[in-house]
Amino acid sequence: MDLENTSDTGGGYDLGWTGGGQWFCYTVDVATAGTYTLGLRIAAPSAVAGAPHLSDAAGTDLTGAVDLPATGDWQSWASVTTQVALPAARQTLTVDQDNGGWNSSYLGISADEPTSWGRPASRCRRALRLAAPPCARPEASH
């Protein structure tokens, strides 16, 4: 996994060269326990079954494996969402790459369905705060 310039809306960088067994993590402050929408901006030349899943610091799988659609190119972007139940607390969440072959330019967690990628909805900013990686890999086994 490595950083590269992205053509996605807003520019910046994406995480590319994903591969099974790799991971990236975020520290998240959740003010209110509840079910949240986890959104990823992804690019994948071909569909990737069971690509990532989200786990907590104890290694508990919070989302199950998420299938990613083909976007047609490494820099053609689409939004993928799934639901995740989170307790109120500061926590480390890890995006585990079960299968590679995709790029990611953004991860967002929102109390509402995301309406704008690249910036969380205002309600999300009040409920959660994302800190960019890097962070230490949880020691629990997956």
Short mmCIF file of C-alpha atoms in Angstrom, two decimals, residues 3-138:
data_model
loop_
_atom_site.label_atom_id
_atom_site.label_comp_id
_atom_site.label_asym_id
_atom_site.label_seq_id
_atom_site.Cartn_x
_atom_site.Cartn_y
_atom_site.Cartn_z
CA LEU A 3 0.12 7.02 -1.43
CA GLU A 4 -0.34 8.49 -4.88
CA ASN A 5 -1.91 11.62 -6.34
CA THR A 6 -5.63 11.17 -6.93
CA SER A 7 -7.90 12.38 -9.70
CA ASP A 8 -10.89 12.14 -7.32
CA THR A 9 -12.97 15.22 -6.56
CA GLY A 10 -11.04 17.55 -4.27
CA GLY A 11 -7.64 16.21 -5.31
CA GLY A 12 -5.03 15.18 -2.78
CA TYR A 13 -3.89 11.59 -2.40
CA ASP A 14 -5.32 8.11 -2.41
CA LEU A 15 -4.14 4.84 -0.91
CA GLY A 16 -3.19 2.52 -3.74
CA TRP A 17 -1.53 -0.81 -4.32
CA THR A 18 -3.78 -2.50 -1.77
CA GLY A 19 -3.15 -6.12 -0.91
CA GLY A 20 -4.60 -8.80 1.32
CA GLY A 21 -3.33 -8.57 4.88
CA GLN A 22 -2.63 -4.85 4.78
CA TRP A 23 -4.55 -2.30 6.85
CA PHE A 24 -5.00 1.35 7.74
CA CYS A 25 -6.54 2.75 10.89
CA TYR A 26 -8.22 5.85 12.23
CA THR A 27 -8.81 7.24 15.70
CA VAL A 28 -12.47 8.23 16.03
CA ASP A 29 -14.27 10.14 18.78
CA VAL A 30 -17.90 9.01 18.88
CA ALA A 31 -20.04 11.36 21.01
CA THR A 32 -23.26 9.33 20.73
CA ALA A 33 -23.59 5.55 20.43
CA GLY A 34 -25.55 4.48 17.38
CA THR A 35 -25.60 3.06 13.90
CA TYR A 36 -23.51 5.06 11.46
CA THR A 37 -22.95 4.98 7.72
CA LEU A 38 -19.39 4.10 6.78
CA GLY A 39 -18.51 5.41 3.34
CA LEU A 40 -15.48 4.73 1.20
CA ARG A 41 -14.52 6.37 -2.08
CA ILE A 42 -12.96 3.60 -4.12
CA ALA A 43 -11.53 2.94 -7.57
CA ALA A 44 -11.10 -0.59 -8.92
CA PRO A 45 -10.61 -1.73 -12.51
CA SER A 46 -12.48 -4.96 -11.68
CA ALA A 47 -14.97 -5.87 -8.96
CA VAL A 48 -13.35 -7.09 -5.73
CA ALA A 49 -15.37 -9.50 -3.59
CA GLY A 50 -14.85 -9.21 0.16
CA ALA A 51 -12.28 -6.44 -0.24
CA PRO A 52 -12.19 -4.62 3.13
CA HIS A 53 -13.86 -4.93 6.48
CA LEU A 54 -13.84 -2.58 9.48
CA SER A 55 -12.70 -3.85 12.86
CA ASP A 56 -12.36 -2.33 16.32
CA ALA A 57 -9.26 -2.32 18.55
CA ALA A 58 -10.13 -5.77 19.92
CA GLY A 59 -10.18 -7.17 16.37
CA THR A 60 -13.96 -7.60 16.24
CA ASP A 61 -15.27 -7.45 12.68
CA LEU A 62 -17.83 -4.62 12.68
CA THR A 63 -19.05 -4.72 9.06
CA GLY A 64 -18.35 -8.08 7.50
CA ALA A 65 -16.50 -8.19 4.20
CA VAL A 66 -17.56 -5.40 1.85
CA ASP A 67 -17.80 -6.11 -1.89
CA LEU A 68 -16.45 -3.36 -4.12
CA PRO A 69 -17.85 -2.71 -7.60
CA ALA A 70 -15.76 -2.31 -10.73
CA THR A 71 -15.25 1.36 -11.53
CA GLY A 72 -13.30 0.60 -14.71
CA ASP A 73 -9.97 2.20 -13.80
CA TRP A 74 -7.58 2.90 -10.93
CA GLN A 75 -8.69 6.56 -10.98
CA SER A 76 -12.43 6.21 -11.75
CA TRP A 77 -14.18 6.77 -8.42
CA ALA A 78 -17.38 5.49 -6.83
CA SER A 79 -18.87 5.66 -3.34
CA VAL A 80 -19.52 2.48 -1.36
CA THR A 81 -21.42 2.46 1.94
CA THR A 82 -22.21 0.03 4.73
CA GLN A 83 -23.62 0.33 8.24
CA VAL A 84 -21.63 0.08 11.46
CA ALA A 85 -22.78 0.21 15.12
CA LEU A 86 -20.37 2.22 17.28
CA PRO A 87 -20.35 2.84 21.05
CA ALA A 88 -19.81 6.31 22.46
CA ALA A 89 -16.05 6.56 23.07
CA ARG A 90 -12.70 7.36 21.52
CA GLN A 91 -11.69 4.28 19.58
CA THR A 92 -9.33 2.98 16.94
CA LEU A 93 -11.04 1.58 13.86
CA THR A 94 -9.05 -0.45 11.33
CA VAL A 95 -9.89 -0.94 7.66
CA ASP A 96 -8.53 -4.43 7.02
CA GLN A 97 -7.72 -5.24 3.39
CA ASP A 98 -8.90 -8.81 2.95
CA ASN A 99 -8.37 -8.66 -0.83
CA GLY A 100 -6.42 -6.11 -2.84
CA GLY A 101 -6.97 -4.56 -6.23
CA TRP A 102 -8.58 -1.24 -5.25
CA ASN A 103 -7.68 2.32 -4.32
CA SER A 104 -9.31 4.45 -1.61
CA SER A 105 -9.36 8.25 -1.54
CA TYR A 106 -11.70 8.85 1.38
CA LEU A 107 -13.27 7.23 4.42
CA GLY A 108 -16.18 8.92 6.13
CA ILE A 109 -18.47 8.03 9.00
CA SER A 110 -21.79 9.79 9.26
CA ALA A 111 -24.93 9.62 11.37
CA ASP A 112 -26.79 10.33 8.12
CA GLU A 113 -26.29 8.99 4.62
CA PRO A 114 -23.24 10.89 3.28
CA THR A 115 -24.23 13.77 1.03
CA SER A 116 -20.79 15.19 0.26
CA TRP A 117 -17.63 13.11 -0.10
CA GLY A 118 -14.43 14.70 1.08
CA ARG A 119 -16.13 16.53 3.94
CA PRO A 120 -18.40 14.91 6.52
CA ALA A 121 -21.92 16.21 6.91
CA SER A 122 -22.31 18.80 9.71
CA ARG A 123 -24.18 16.33 11.91
CA CYS A 124 -21.31 13.91 11.50
CA ARG A 125 -18.78 16.52 12.60
CA ARG A 126 -20.69 16.92 15.85
CA ALA A 127 -21.01 13.18 16.45
CA LEU A 128 -17.58 11.99 15.28
CA ARG A 129 -14.10 13.31 14.78
CA LEU A 130 -11.72 11.45 12.49
CA ALA A 131 -7.98 11.67 12.94
CA ALA A 132 -5.91 10.80 9.89
CA PRO A 133 -3.59 7.79 9.98
CA PRO A 134 -1.03 6.70 10.98
CA CYS A 135 -1.90 4.95 14.19
CA ALA A 136 -0.63 1.80 15.86
CA ARG A 137 -1.98 -1.52 14.63
CA PRO A 138 -4.20 -3.14 17.25
#
